[in-house]
Coordinates of C-alpha atoms in Angstrom, one line a residue:
Chain A
M14 CA 11.6 -7.4 36.8
T15 CA 11.4 -11.1 37.5
F16 CA 9.3 -12.0 40.4
P17 CA 11.1 -14.2 42.9
T18 CA 8.7 -17.0 43.2
G19 CA 8.6 -17.5 46.9
A20 CA 7.9 -13.8 47.5
V21 CA 5.4 -13.6 44.8
R22 CA 3.5 -16.6 45.9
A23 CA 3.4 -15.3 49.4
L24 CA 2.2 -12.0 48.1
A25 CA -0.3 -13.7 45.8
A26 CA -1.7 -15.7 48.7
A27 CA -2.0 -12.5 50.7
V28 CA -3.3 -10.2 48.0
A29 CA -5.2 -12.5 45.7
D30 CA -8.9 -12.8 46.4
P31 CA -9.9 -16.3 47.0
P32 CA -12.0 -17.7 44.1
T33 CA -15.1 -17.5 46.3
A34 CA -14.8 -13.9 47.1
S35 CA -17.8 -11.7 46.4
P36 CA -17.7 -8.8 44.0
A37 CA -17.8 -6.5 46.9
A38 CA -14.5 -8.0 48.2
I39 CA -12.9 -7.2 44.9
L40 CA -14.1 -3.7 45.0
L41 CA -12.5 -3.2 48.4
Q42 CA -9.3 -4.8 47.2
S43 CA -9.0 -2.5 44.2
G44 CA -8.5 0.4 46.6
G45 CA -11.6 2.4 46.0
S46 CA -10.9 4.0 42.6
P47 CA -13.3 6.7 41.5
L48 CA -14.2 4.5 38.5
D49 CA -15.6 1.7 40.6
P50 CA -19.2 2.5 40.1
V51 CA -18.7 2.6 36.3
L52 CA -16.8 -0.6 36.2
A53 CA -19.0 -2.5 38.6
P54 CA -20.7 -4.7 36.0
I55 CA -17.3 -5.6 34.6
Y56 CA -16.1 -6.6 38.1
F57 CA -19.0 -9.0 38.2
L58 CA -17.9 -10.5 34.9
L59 CA -14.4 -10.8 36.2
E60 CA -15.7 -12.6 39.2
L61 CA -17.6 -15.1 37.0
W62 CA -14.4 -15.6 35.0
S63 CA -12.5 -16.2 38.2
L64 CA -14.9 -18.8 39.3
L65 CA -14.6 -20.5 36.0
M66 CA -10.9 -20.5 36.1
A67 CA -10.9 -21.8 39.7
A68 CA -13.2 -24.7 38.6
L69 CA -10.8 -25.4 35.7
G70 CA -7.9 -25.3 38.2
D71 CA -9.7 -27.8 40.4
A72 CA -10.5 -30.0 37.5
T73 CA -7.0 -30.0 36.0
G74 CA -5.0 -29.6 39.2
L75 CA -2.9 -26.8 37.6
E76 CA -1.3 -24.8 40.3
L77 CA -1.2 -21.6 38.4
L78 CA -5.0 -21.5 38.3
R79 CA -5.3 -21.3 42.1
Y80 CA -4.6 -17.6 42.3
G81 CA -7.0 -14.7 41.5
F82 CA -4.3 -12.6 40.0
M83 CA -3.5 -15.4 37.6
H84 CA -7.1 -15.6 36.6
R85 CA -7.0 -12.0 35.6
A86 CA -3.6 -12.3 34.0
I87 CA -4.8 -15.1 31.8
L88 CA -7.9 -13.1 30.8
V89 CA -5.8 -10.1 30.0
G90 CA -3.4 -12.3 28.0
L91 CA -6.3 -13.8 26.0
C92 CA -7.6 -10.3 25.1
I93 CA -4.1 -9.2 24.1
G94 CA -3.8 -12.3 21.9
V95 CA -6.8 -11.1 20.0
M96 CA -6.4 -7.4 19.8
A97 CA -2.7 -7.0 19.2
P98 CA -2.5 -9.1 16.0
L99 CA -5.9 -7.7 14.9
I100 CA -4.5 -4.2 14.8
G101 CA -0.9 -5.4 14.0
T102 CA -2.1 -6.9 10.8
F103 CA -3.2 -3.6 9.5
L104 CA 0.0 -1.9 10.7
V105 CA 2.6 -4.4 9.5
H106 CA 1.2 -4.3 5.9
R107 CA 1.5 -0.6 5.8
Q108 CA 5.1 -0.8 7.0
L109 CA 4.1 0.8 10.2
A110 CA 5.5 -1.9 12.5
L111 CA 7.4 0.6 14.6
I112 CA 4.6 2.9 15.5
G113 CA 3.6 0.5 18.3
D114 CA 7.0 1.0 19.8
A115 CA 6.7 4.8 19.6
L116 CA 3.3 4.8 21.1
A117 CA 4.4 2.4 23.9
H118 CA 7.1 4.8 24.9
T119 CA 4.7 7.8 25.0
A120 CA 2.3 5.7 27.0
F121 CA 5.1 5.4 29.5
A122 CA 5.0 9.2 29.8
G123 CA 1.3 8.8 30.4
V124 CA 1.9 6.4 33.2
A125 CA 4.3 8.9 34.7
V126 CA 1.7 11.6 34.4
G127 CA -0.8 9.4 36.2
L128 CA 1.7 8.5 39.0
F129 CA 2.6 12.2 39.3
L130 CA -1.0 13.3 39.6
N131 CA -1.8 10.6 42.1
G132 CA 1.3 11.6 44.1
V133 CA 0.4 15.3 44.1
F134 CA -3.4 15.3 44.2
S135 CA -4.0 11.8 45.6
L136 CA -6.5 11.1 42.8
G137 CA -6.3 7.4 43.0
V138 CA -6.8 7.0 39.2
S139 CA -5.1 4.1 37.5
P140 CA -2.0 5.3 35.7
Y141 CA -3.2 3.2 32.7
L142 CA -6.1 5.7 32.2
T143 CA -3.7 8.6 31.9
A144 CA -1.6 6.4 29.7
V145 CA -4.6 5.9 27.4
V146 CA -5.1 9.6 27.1
V147 CA -1.5 10.5 26.5
A148 CA -0.9 7.7 24.0
V149 CA -4.0 8.6 22.0
L150 CA -2.9 12.2 21.8
A151 CA 0.6 11.1 20.7
A152 CA -0.9 8.9 18.1
L153 CA -2.9 11.7 16.7
L154 CA 0.2 13.9 16.7
I155 CA 2.2 11.3 14.8
E156 CA -0.6 11.0 12.3
V157 CA -1.0 14.8 11.8
I158 CA 2.7 15.2 11.4
S159 CA 2.7 12.5 8.7
E160 CA -0.2 14.2 7.0
V161 CA 1.6 17.5 6.9
T162 CA 4.9 16.1 5.7
D163 CA 3.2 13.5 3.5
A164 CA 5.1 10.5 4.8
Y165 CA 5.5 8.5 7.9
N166 CA 9.2 8.9 8.6
D167 CA 11.6 7.2 10.9
V168 CA 12.9 10.4 12.2
S169 CA 9.6 11.9 13.5
M170 CA 8.7 8.5 14.9
A171 CA 12.1 8.3 16.7
I172 CA 11.6 11.8 18.1
V173 CA 8.1 11.1 19.4
L174 CA 9.4 7.8 20.9
S175 CA 12.3 9.4 22.8
T176 CA 10.3 12.5 23.8
G177 CA 7.8 10.2 25.4
F178 CA 10.3 8.2 27.3
A179 CA 12.3 11.2 28.4
L180 CA 9.2 12.9 29.6
G181 CA 8.3 9.8 31.6
T182 CA 11.7 9.4 33.2
V183 CA 11.8 13.1 34.1
L184 CA 8.4 13.2 35.7
I185 CA 9.1 10.1 37.7
S186 CA 12.5 11.4 38.9
L187 CA 10.8 14.7 39.9
N188 CA 8.4 12.7 41.9
A189 CA 10.9 10.3 43.3
G190 CA 10.8 8.4 46.5
G191 CA 8.1 5.9 46.9
L192 CA 6.9 6.1 43.3
A193 CA 10.1 4.7 41.7
V194 CA 9.2 1.4 43.2
G195 CA 6.3 0.8 40.8
I196 CA 8.1 1.6 37.6
N197 CA 9.4 -1.9 36.7
Q198 CA 5.9 -3.2 36.5
Y199 CA 5.2 -0.7 33.7
L200 CA 8.5 -1.1 31.9
F201 CA 8.5 -4.9 31.9
G202 CA 5.0 -5.8 32.7
N203 CA 3.9 -8.1 35.5
L204 CA 1.4 -10.9 35.9
A205 CA 1.0 -10.4 39.6
T206 CA 0.0 -6.7 39.4
V207 CA -3.0 -7.0 37.2
S208 CA -5.6 -5.6 39.5
A209 CA -9.3 -6.0 39.0
E210 CA -9.5 -2.3 38.0
N211 CA -6.8 -2.6 35.4
A212 CA -8.3 -5.8 34.1
A213 CA -11.7 -4.0 33.8
I214 CA -10.0 -1.1 31.9
L215 CA -8.5 -3.6 29.5
L216 CA -11.8 -5.3 28.9
V217 CA -13.3 -1.9 28.0
L218 CA -10.4 -1.2 25.6
F219 CA -10.8 -4.6 24.1
G220 CA -14.5 -4.0 23.4
I221 CA -13.8 -0.7 21.7
I222 CA -11.0 -2.1 19.6
V223 CA -12.8 -5.3 18.4
A224 CA -16.1 -3.4 17.8
T225 CA -14.3 -0.7 15.7
V226 CA -12.4 -3.2 13.6
A227 CA -15.5 -5.3 13.1
L228 CA -17.4 -2.3 11.9
T229 CA -14.8 -0.8 9.6
R230 CA -13.0 -3.9 8.4
N231 CA -13.8 -3.2 4.8
Q232 CA -12.5 0.3 4.9
L233 CA -9.4 -0.6 6.9
L234 CA -8.5 -3.4 4.5
Y235 CA -8.9 -1.1 1.4
V236 CA -6.9 1.7 3.0
T237 CA -4.2 -0.8 4.0
F238 CA -3.9 -2.5 0.7
D239 CA -4.2 0.5 -1.7
E240 CA -4.5 3.9 -0.2
T241 CA -5.0 5.8 -3.5
A242 CA -7.7 3.5 -4.8
A243 CA -9.4 3.7 -1.4
E244 CA -9.4 7.4 -1.6
V245 CA -10.8 7.4 -5.2
S246 CA -13.6 5.0 -4.0
G247 CA -14.7 7.6 -1.6
I248 CA -13.2 6.4 1.7
P249 CA -12.0 9.2 3.8
V250 CA -8.5 7.7 4.1
K251 CA -7.3 10.4 6.5
W252 CA -9.9 9.6 9.1
Y253 CA -9.3 5.9 8.9
N254 CA -5.6 6.4 9.4
R255 CA -6.4 8.5 12.5
V256 CA -8.7 5.8 13.8
M257 CA -6.0 3.2 13.2
V258 CA -3.3 4.9 15.1
M259 CA -5.7 5.7 18.0
L260 CA -6.7 2.0 18.1
T261 CA -3.0 1.2 18.2
A262 CA -2.5 3.4 21.2
L263 CA -5.4 1.6 23.0
V264 CA -3.9 -1.8 22.2
V265 CA -0.5 -0.8 23.4
V266 CA -1.8 0.5 26.7
G267 CA -3.9 -2.5 27.2
A268 CA -1.1 -4.9 26.5
M269 CA 1.4 -3.0 28.5
Q270 CA 0.2 -4.5 31.8
I271 CA 1.6 -7.9 31.0
M272 CA 4.1 -7.1 28.2
G273 CA 5.6 -3.9 29.5
V274 CA 6.5 -0.8 27.6
I275 CA 9.6 -2.2 26.0
L276 CA 8.2 -5.4 24.6
V277 CA 4.6 -4.5 23.9
A278 CA 5.2 -3.7 20.2
A279 CA 6.4 -7.3 19.6
M280 CA 2.8 -8.6 20.0
L281 CA 1.7 -6.2 17.3
V282 CA 4.3 -7.5 14.9
V283 CA 5.7 -11.0 15.6
P284 CA 2.5 -13.1 15.3
V285 CA 1.5 -11.1 12.2
A286 CA 4.9 -11.7 10.6
G287 CA 4.5 -15.4 11.3
A288 CA 1.0 -15.5 9.9
T289 CA 2.2 -13.7 6.7
Q290 CA 4.5 -16.7 6.0
V291 CA 1.8 -19.3 6.0
S292 CA -1.3 -17.6 4.8
R293 CA -2.6 -16.9 1.4
S294 CA -5.7 -14.8 2.1
F295 CA -6.0 -11.7 4.2
T296 CA -8.8 -13.2 6.3
G297 CA -6.7 -16.3 6.8
S298 CA -3.7 -14.3 7.9
L299 CA -5.8 -12.4 10.4
L300 CA -7.1 -15.6 12.0
T301 CA -3.8 -17.3 11.9
S302 CA -2.1 -14.3 13.6
V303 CA -4.6 -14.4 16.4
V304 CA -4.1 -18.1 16.9
L305 CA -0.3 -17.7 16.9
A306 CA -0.6 -14.9 19.4
E307 CA -2.9 -16.8 21.7
L308 CA -0.5 -19.7 21.6
A309 CA 2.4 -17.4 22.5
V310 CA 0.5 -15.8 25.3
L311 CA -0.8 -19.0 26.9
L312 CA 2.5 -20.9 26.6
G313 CA 4.4 -17.8 27.7
I314 CA 2.3 -17.3 30.8
G315 CA 2.7 -21.0 31.6
F316 CA 6.4 -21.1 31.1
S317 CA 7.0 -17.8 33.0
Y318 CA 4.9 -19.0 36.0
Y319 CA 6.7 -22.4 36.3
G320 CA 10.0 -21.1 35.1
E321 CA 9.9 -18.1 37.4
A322 CA 10.8 -15.6 34.7
T323 CA 9.2 -12.4 33.6
A324 CA 6.1 -13.0 31.5
G325 CA 6.5 -10.3 28.9
G326 CA 10.0 -11.6 27.8
V327 CA 8.9 -15.2 27.8
I328 CA 5.8 -14.5 25.7
V329 CA 7.9 -12.6 23.1
L330 CA 10.5 -15.4 23.0
V331 CA 7.8 -18.0 22.5
A332 CA 6.2 -15.8 19.8
V333 CA 9.6 -15.5 18.0
A334 CA 10.0 -19.3 18.2
I335 CA 6.6 -19.7 16.6
Y336 CA 7.6 -17.2 13.9
V337 CA 10.7 -19.2 13.1
V338 CA 8.6 -22.3 12.8
A339 CA 6.2 -20.4 10.5
V340 CA 9.0 -19.3 8.3
A341 CA 10.2 -22.9 8.0
V342 CA 6.7 -24.1 7.2
G343 CA 6.3 -21.4 4.6
K344 CA 9.6 -22.3 2.9
V345 CA 8.8 -26.0 2.8
R346 CA 5.4 -25.3 1.3
E347 CA 7.0 -23.1 -1.4
A348 CA 9.6 -25.7 -2.1
R349 CA 6.9 -28.3 -2.6
G350 CA 5.4 -26.1 -5.2
D351 CA 1.9 -25.8 -3.9
D352 CA 1.6 -22.8 -6.1
A353 CA 1.8 -24.5 -9.5
A354 CA 0.4 -22.1 -12.1
P355 CA -3.2 -22.8 -13.3
E356 CA -4.1 -21.9 -16.8
L357 CA -4.7 -18.2 -17.4
G358 CA -7.9 -17.5 -19.3
G359 CA -8.3 -15.0 -22.0
I360 CA -9.8 -11.6 -21.4
D361 CA -13.4 -11.9 -22.5
A362 CA -14.1 -8.7 -24.4
D363 CA -17.5 -10.0 -25.6
D364 CA -18.7 -10.3 -22.1
G365 CA -18.9 -6.6 -21.7
A366 CA -20.8 -6.1 -24.9
A367 CA -23.2 -9.1 -24.5
Chain B
M30 CA -26.1 -10.9 -16.4
T31 CA -22.7 -9.8 -17.3
T32 CA -20.6 -7.2 -15.6
G33 CA -20.7 -4.8 -18.5
E34 CA -24.4 -5.1 -18.9
N35 CA -24.8 -4.4 -15.2
A36 CA -22.7 -1.4 -15.4
G37 CA -24.5 -0.2 -18.5
R38 CA -27.8 -0.5 -16.7
V39 CA -26.5 1.5 -13.8
V40 CA -25.5 4.3 -16.1
A41 CA -28.9 4.2 -17.8
E42 CA -30.6 4.5 -14.4
R43 CA -28.4 7.3 -13.3
N44 CA -28.9 9.3 -16.4
G45 CA -32.7 8.8 -16.1
Q46 CA -32.8 10.5 -12.7
G47 CA -31.5 13.8 -11.6
T48 CA -30.4 15.5 -14.8
S49 CA -32.9 16.5 -17.4
P50 CA -33.3 13.7 -19.9
G51 CA -31.4 13.9 -23.1
A52 CA -29.6 17.1 -22.2
A53 CA -26.0 16.6 -23.2
G54 CA -25.0 20.2 -22.2
E55 CA -22.4 21.5 -19.9
G56 CA -24.0 20.1 -16.8
D57 CA -23.5 16.5 -18.0
A58 CA -19.7 16.6 -18.1
V59 CA -18.3 13.7 -16.1
I60 CA -15.0 15.5 -15.7
E61 CA -14.4 19.2 -16.0
L62 CA -11.2 21.1 -15.6
S63 CA -11.3 24.9 -16.0
D64 CA -8.1 26.8 -16.2
V65 CA -6.4 24.3 -13.9
T66 CA -2.8 25.0 -12.8
F67 CA -0.9 22.9 -10.4
G68 CA 2.7 22.4 -9.3
Y69 CA 4.3 20.3 -6.5
T70 CA 6.8 23.1 -6.1
A71 CA 6.7 26.7 -7.5
A72 CA 7.2 25.3 -11.1
P73 CA 3.8 24.2 -12.5
V74 CA 3.4 20.7 -13.7
I75 CA 0.1 21.4 -15.2
E76 CA -0.7 24.9 -16.6
D77 CA -4.0 26.4 -17.8
V78 CA -5.6 23.1 -18.6
D79 CA -9.2 23.4 -19.9
L80 CA -10.8 20.1 -20.4
A81 CA -14.3 18.5 -20.3
V82 CA -15.1 14.8 -20.7
E83 CA -18.7 14.1 -21.4
A84 CA -20.6 11.0 -20.4
G85 CA -20.0 8.1 -22.7
E86 CA -16.7 9.3 -24.2
Y87 CA -13.6 7.3 -24.7
V88 CA -10.7 9.7 -24.1
A89 CA -7.0 9.0 -24.1
V90 CA -4.4 11.3 -22.5
V91 CA -1.0 10.9 -24.1
G92 CA 2.3 12.7 -23.5
P93 CA 5.9 12.1 -22.8
N94 CA 7.2 10.9 -19.4
G95 CA 7.0 13.7 -16.9
S96 CA 4.4 15.5 -18.9
G97 CA 2.0 15.6 -16.0
K98 CA -0.4 12.9 -17.2
S99 CA -0.7 11.2 -13.8
T100 CA -0.9 14.5 -12.1
L101 CA -3.7 15.5 -14.4
M102 CA -5.5 12.3 -13.4
K103 CA -5.0 13.0 -9.7
L104 CA -6.4 16.5 -10.2
M105 CA -9.4 15.0 -12.0
L106 CA -10.1 12.5 -9.3
G107 CA -9.6 15.0 -6.5
L108 CA -6.5 13.3 -5.1
L109 CA -4.8 16.7 -5.6
R110 CA -6.4 20.1 -5.5
P111 CA -5.5 22.7 -8.2
D112 CA -3.5 25.7 -7.2
E113 CA -5.6 27.7 -9.6
G114 CA -8.8 27.0 -11.5
E115 CA -11.3 24.3 -10.7
A116 CA -11.7 20.5 -11.1
R117 CA -15.1 19.0 -11.1
L118 CA -16.2 15.3 -11.1
F119 CA -19.8 14.5 -11.9
G120 CA -20.6 18.2 -11.3
E121 CA -19.1 18.4 -7.8
P122 CA -15.7 19.8 -6.9
S123 CA -13.4 16.8 -7.3
H124 CA -11.9 16.9 -3.8
A125 CA -15.3 16.9 -2.2
F126 CA -16.7 14.2 -4.4
D127 CA -17.3 11.1 -2.3
D128 CA -19.7 8.9 -4.4
G129 CA -16.9 6.5 -4.9
E130 CA -19.1 3.8 -6.5
R131 CA -19.3 5.9 -9.7
V132 CA -15.5 5.9 -10.3
G133 CA -13.4 2.8 -11.1
Y134 CA -9.6 3.3 -11.0
V135 CA -6.7 1.2 -12.2
S136 CA -3.3 2.5 -11.3
Q137 CA -0.1 2.4 -13.1
H138 CA 1.9 0.4 -10.6
A139 CA 0.3 -2.6 -9.2
S140 CA 0.5 -1.6 -5.6
A141 CA 0.7 -5.2 -4.3
A142 CA 4.5 -5.0 -4.3
K143 CA 4.4 -5.4 -0.5
E144 CA 4.3 -8.8 1.0
M145 CA 0.7 -8.7 2.1
P146 CA -1.1 -12.0 2.1
I147 CA -4.3 -11.4 0.1
T148 CA -6.0 -13.4 -2.6
V149 CA -7.0 -12.2 -6.0
R150 CA -10.6 -12.6 -5.1
E151 CA -10.2 -10.5 -1.9
V152 CA -8.7 -7.8 -4.1
V153 CA -11.5 -7.9 -6.6
K154 CA -14.0 -7.9 -3.7
M155 CA -12.7 -4.4 -2.8
G156 CA -14.5 -3.1 -5.9
R157 CA -17.7 -3.8 -4.1
F158 CA -16.8 -1.9 -0.9
P159 CA -18.2 1.4 -2.1
H160 CA -21.5 -0.4 -2.6
V161 CA -21.7 -2.2 0.7
G162 CA -20.2 0.4 3.1
F163 CA -20.0 -1.1 6.6
G164 CA -22.1 -4.1 5.6
R165 CA -21.2 -7.6 4.3
L166 CA -21.1 -8.6 0.7
S167 CA -24.4 -10.2 -0.4
S168 CA -24.5 -13.2 -2.7
D169 CA -25.3 -10.7 -5.5
D170 CA -22.1 -8.8 -4.7
W171 CA -20.1 -12.0 -4.8
A172 CA -21.7 -12.9 -8.1
V173 CA -20.5 -9.6 -9.6
V174 CA -17.0 -10.3 -8.2
D175 CA -16.8 -13.7 -9.8
E176 CA -18.2 -12.3 -13.0
A177 CA -15.4 -9.7 -13.1
L178 CA -12.8 -12.4 -12.5
A179 CA -14.2 -14.4 -15.3
T180 CA -14.2 -11.4 -17.6
V181 CA -10.5 -10.9 -17.2
G182 CA -9.8 -14.6 -17.4
M183 CA -8.6 -14.9 -13.8
S184 CA -11.1 -17.3 -12.4
A185 CA -8.5 -20.0 -12.0
F186 CA -6.4 -17.6 -10.0
A187 CA -9.1 -16.5 -7.6
D188 CA -7.5 -18.1 -4.5
R189 CA -4.0 -17.2 -5.4
R190 CA -1.9 -14.9 -3.3
I191 CA -1.7 -11.8 -5.4
T192 CA 1.9 -11.0 -4.5
R193 CA 3.0 -14.3 -6.1
L194 CA 1.6 -13.5 -9.5
S195 CA 3.3 -12.0 -12.5
G196 CA 2.9 -8.3 -13.2
G197 CA 0.4 -8.9 -16.0
Q198 CA -1.7 -11.2 -14.0
R199 CA -1.7 -8.8 -11.1
Q200 CA -2.8 -6.0 -13.4
R201 CA -5.7 -8.1 -14.6
A202 CA -6.8 -8.5 -11.0
F203 CA -6.8 -4.7 -10.6
I204 CA -8.8 -4.3 -13.8
A205 CA -11.3 -6.9 -12.5
R206 CA -11.5 -4.9 -9.3
S207 CA -12.6 -1.8 -11.2
L208 CA -15.0 -3.8 -13.2
A209 CA -16.5 -5.2 -10.0
G210 CA -17.2 -1.6 -8.9
E211 CA -19.6 -1.2 -11.8
A212 CA -18.6 2.4 -12.1
D213 CA -19.9 5.0 -14.6
L214 CA -16.4 6.3 -15.1
L215 CA -13.3 4.1 -15.6
V216 CA -9.9 5.9 -15.1
L217 CA -6.9 3.8 -16.1
D218 CA -3.4 5.0 -15.6
E219 CA -1.2 3.0 -18.0
P220 CA -3.2 -0.2 -17.2
T221 CA -1.4 -2.5 -19.6
V222 CA 2.2 -2.0 -18.3
G223 CA 3.6 -5.5 -17.9
V224 CA 0.6 -7.3 -19.5
D225 CA 1.5 -9.7 -22.3
A226 CA 0.8 -8.6 -25.9
E227 CA -2.2 -10.8 -26.7
S228 CA -3.9 -9.9 -23.5
V229 CA -3.4 -6.2 -24.2
E230 CA -5.3 -6.4 -27.4
A231 CA -8.1 -8.3 -25.7
F232 CA -8.1 -5.8 -22.9
Y233 CA -8.6 -2.8 -25.2
D234 CA -11.5 -4.7 -26.8
L235 CA -12.9 -5.1 -23.4
L236 CA -12.6 -1.4 -22.7
E237 CA -14.3 -0.7 -26.0
S238 CA -17.2 -2.9 -25.3
L239 CA -17.6 -1.3 -21.8
N240 CA -17.6 2.1 -23.5
D241 CA -20.3 0.9 -25.9
D242 CA -22.4 0.1 -22.9
G243 CA -22.2 3.8 -21.9
I244 CA -19.3 3.7 -19.5
T245 CA -17.0 6.8 -19.8
V246 CA -13.4 5.7 -20.2
L247 CA -10.4 7.9 -19.5
L248 CA -7.2 6.2 -20.4
I249 CA -3.7 7.5 -19.6
E250 CA -1.3 5.8 -21.9
H251 CA 2.2 5.9 -23.3
D252 CA 1.4 3.3 -26.0
L253 CA 0.4 5.5 -28.8
G254 CA -0.5 2.7 -31.1
A255 CA -3.2 1.4 -28.7
V256 CA -4.5 4.9 -28.3
V257 CA -4.8 5.5 -32.0
D258 CA -6.6 2.2 -32.5
H259 CA -9.1 2.5 -29.8
A260 CA -9.8 5.9 -28.4
D261 CA -12.4 8.3 -29.9
R262 CA -10.6 11.4 -28.6
V263 CA -7.0 12.2 -27.8
V264 CA -5.7 14.8 -25.4
C265 CA -2.0 15.4 -25.9
L266 CA -0.4 16.8 -22.9
N267 CA 3.0 18.2 -21.9
R268 CA 2.3 20.6 -19.1
E269 CA -0.2 22.3 -21.3
V270 CA -2.7 20.7 -23.7
Y271 CA -1.1 20.5 -27.2
F272 CA -4.0 18.8 -28.8
D273 CA -7.5 17.9 -27.9
G274 CA -9.8 16.4 -30.6
P275 CA -10.8 13.3 -32.5
T276 CA -8.2 10.6 -32.9
D277 CA -8.2 10.9 -36.7
E278 CA -7.2 14.5 -36.6
F279 CA -4.5 13.8 -34.0
V280 CA -2.8 11.3 -36.3
G281 CA -2.5 13.9 -39.0
S282 CA -1.4 16.8 -36.7
D283 CA 2.0 17.8 -35.6
A284 CA 0.9 18.0 -32.0
L285 CA 2.9 15.0 -31.0
A286 CA 6.1 16.3 -32.3
R287 CA 5.5 19.6 -30.6
A288 CA 4.5 18.0 -27.3
F289 CA 7.3 15.5 -27.3
G290 CA 9.9 18.0 -28.5
A291 CA 11.9 18.0 -31.7
A292 CA 14.3 15.4 -30.4
A293 CA 11.8 12.7 -29.7
G294 CA 9.8 13.4 -32.8
V295 CA 8.2 10.2 -33.9
L296 CA 5.6 7.8 -32.6
G297 CA 6.7 5.8 -29.6
G298 CA 9.6 8.1 -28.9
D299 CA 8.5 8.5 -25.3
R300 CA 10.6 5.7 -23.9

């Protein structure tokens, strides 16, 4: 799970495209996926990003900015830092913190399906794509079960979680041999294996997630805060719940590349929990959670690179450290009595009749 | 322009279009339940309820705990579907009704018990969501929000985190949210639980003045004193309707004793 530095840097030097490589070189390097024509414009953007990062690396002299794979890893990390707390905020305040974990484990089954199909039919499709499909289906399943039984319950979530993981391990063992080699990268995440194709897939997911939340933020907020009142006010709550779990599935798969199946749910929860301690308003907590998550991702990637540890774990530890600081800040503020009560006005009945 | 005025104007506009002017017939019923029976299990919680609330009425539903008051409200609002019979809201089947800006709703339990960071103003803002859909709130919308906050005396608390307020203050915020919606129909499920005594009185005055502006008010209440003082019409419920008529007649009737059972007997015996 950790990457021994010497080996990784040698690998990186061999695999990573030099900053000056043309888009065509990246296309070649990504192994000729059937998606290449569709993703071509995104590869171009990735190339621009890489140039920018390389320039930044030259300017600052930071060693970790010298490698193409790190450029992509940082971009993926930045996207995770936005989308995970964005969705996580809506989940945490509905007491759905664990759904991310359940979906991550089913996404692992999706990865296994992808590896299996690639092994049997040599499709050359990124396992993350099959993971998206399987996780979204599992998300809908969880949601429909909860609609029928009228409650999200721990038990059904636990069943979906273990079923997904069991299915994944079985498929992988059936297909054993060469494939088992690649499993660690999905379980624990890896900075060095973020290929151009996978980074492009993440950017697409990122776009879908941010656009959907931006469009439906009012409805999502209402449904999160007060489901009954939202229903009365004409919002089709059921549909927004379905949209929410599907978006969660997308976030989980996107973030899995760096965070890994086992730790991905932490990014949905920990920065949000930290922001909850220090924010008053919902908008404020949303922005704060994004800032905290970005901080955790960037510091985590930096520490893991120089400390030669696995990125996912370091990022989560940094996030938890930030959470602890946030709790302390929240307590101090409360003790200082920032919330002294203002005067309560009377109910103005005449106003209505005026 | 006050919130109440605004809402009154909306009502007037609505009544002007669509339905034939002046006709206060069957078609105008805001809420209509016909032979509605409903049970969560095989045993019915609501049985053979026939009820119509006309536009502009001030109706209170009373009954002992567990009498099905809240269930009745959910049936009216389309949150539940009747096992038998039909529930209609503004002439449409309740469950299919989706013109949410016409209905304001204040629930019994302030649902902000969870630790969600959100300010009072952000809560009241939600009242405008049915009007703005996917868009942003305009400055007019914000004006309505601030007006509603002022009406319930919560302007000074606008930027407070709602979970840190007392039950009564929180309930005021929810009332403000329903005001900000400028609805034609206000449905309130025991809205004054936890609100201090003086504010309760002022709150009922507010409801009355909103009702004078033409807003239909449906109040579900255990505080019989408040009901008798303010509502025009009382529906006394315990699984079935025991009484439905003007408040004056209700006070003189034995409906309450029958609905609450011999043991509870007197006014206020529902606790």
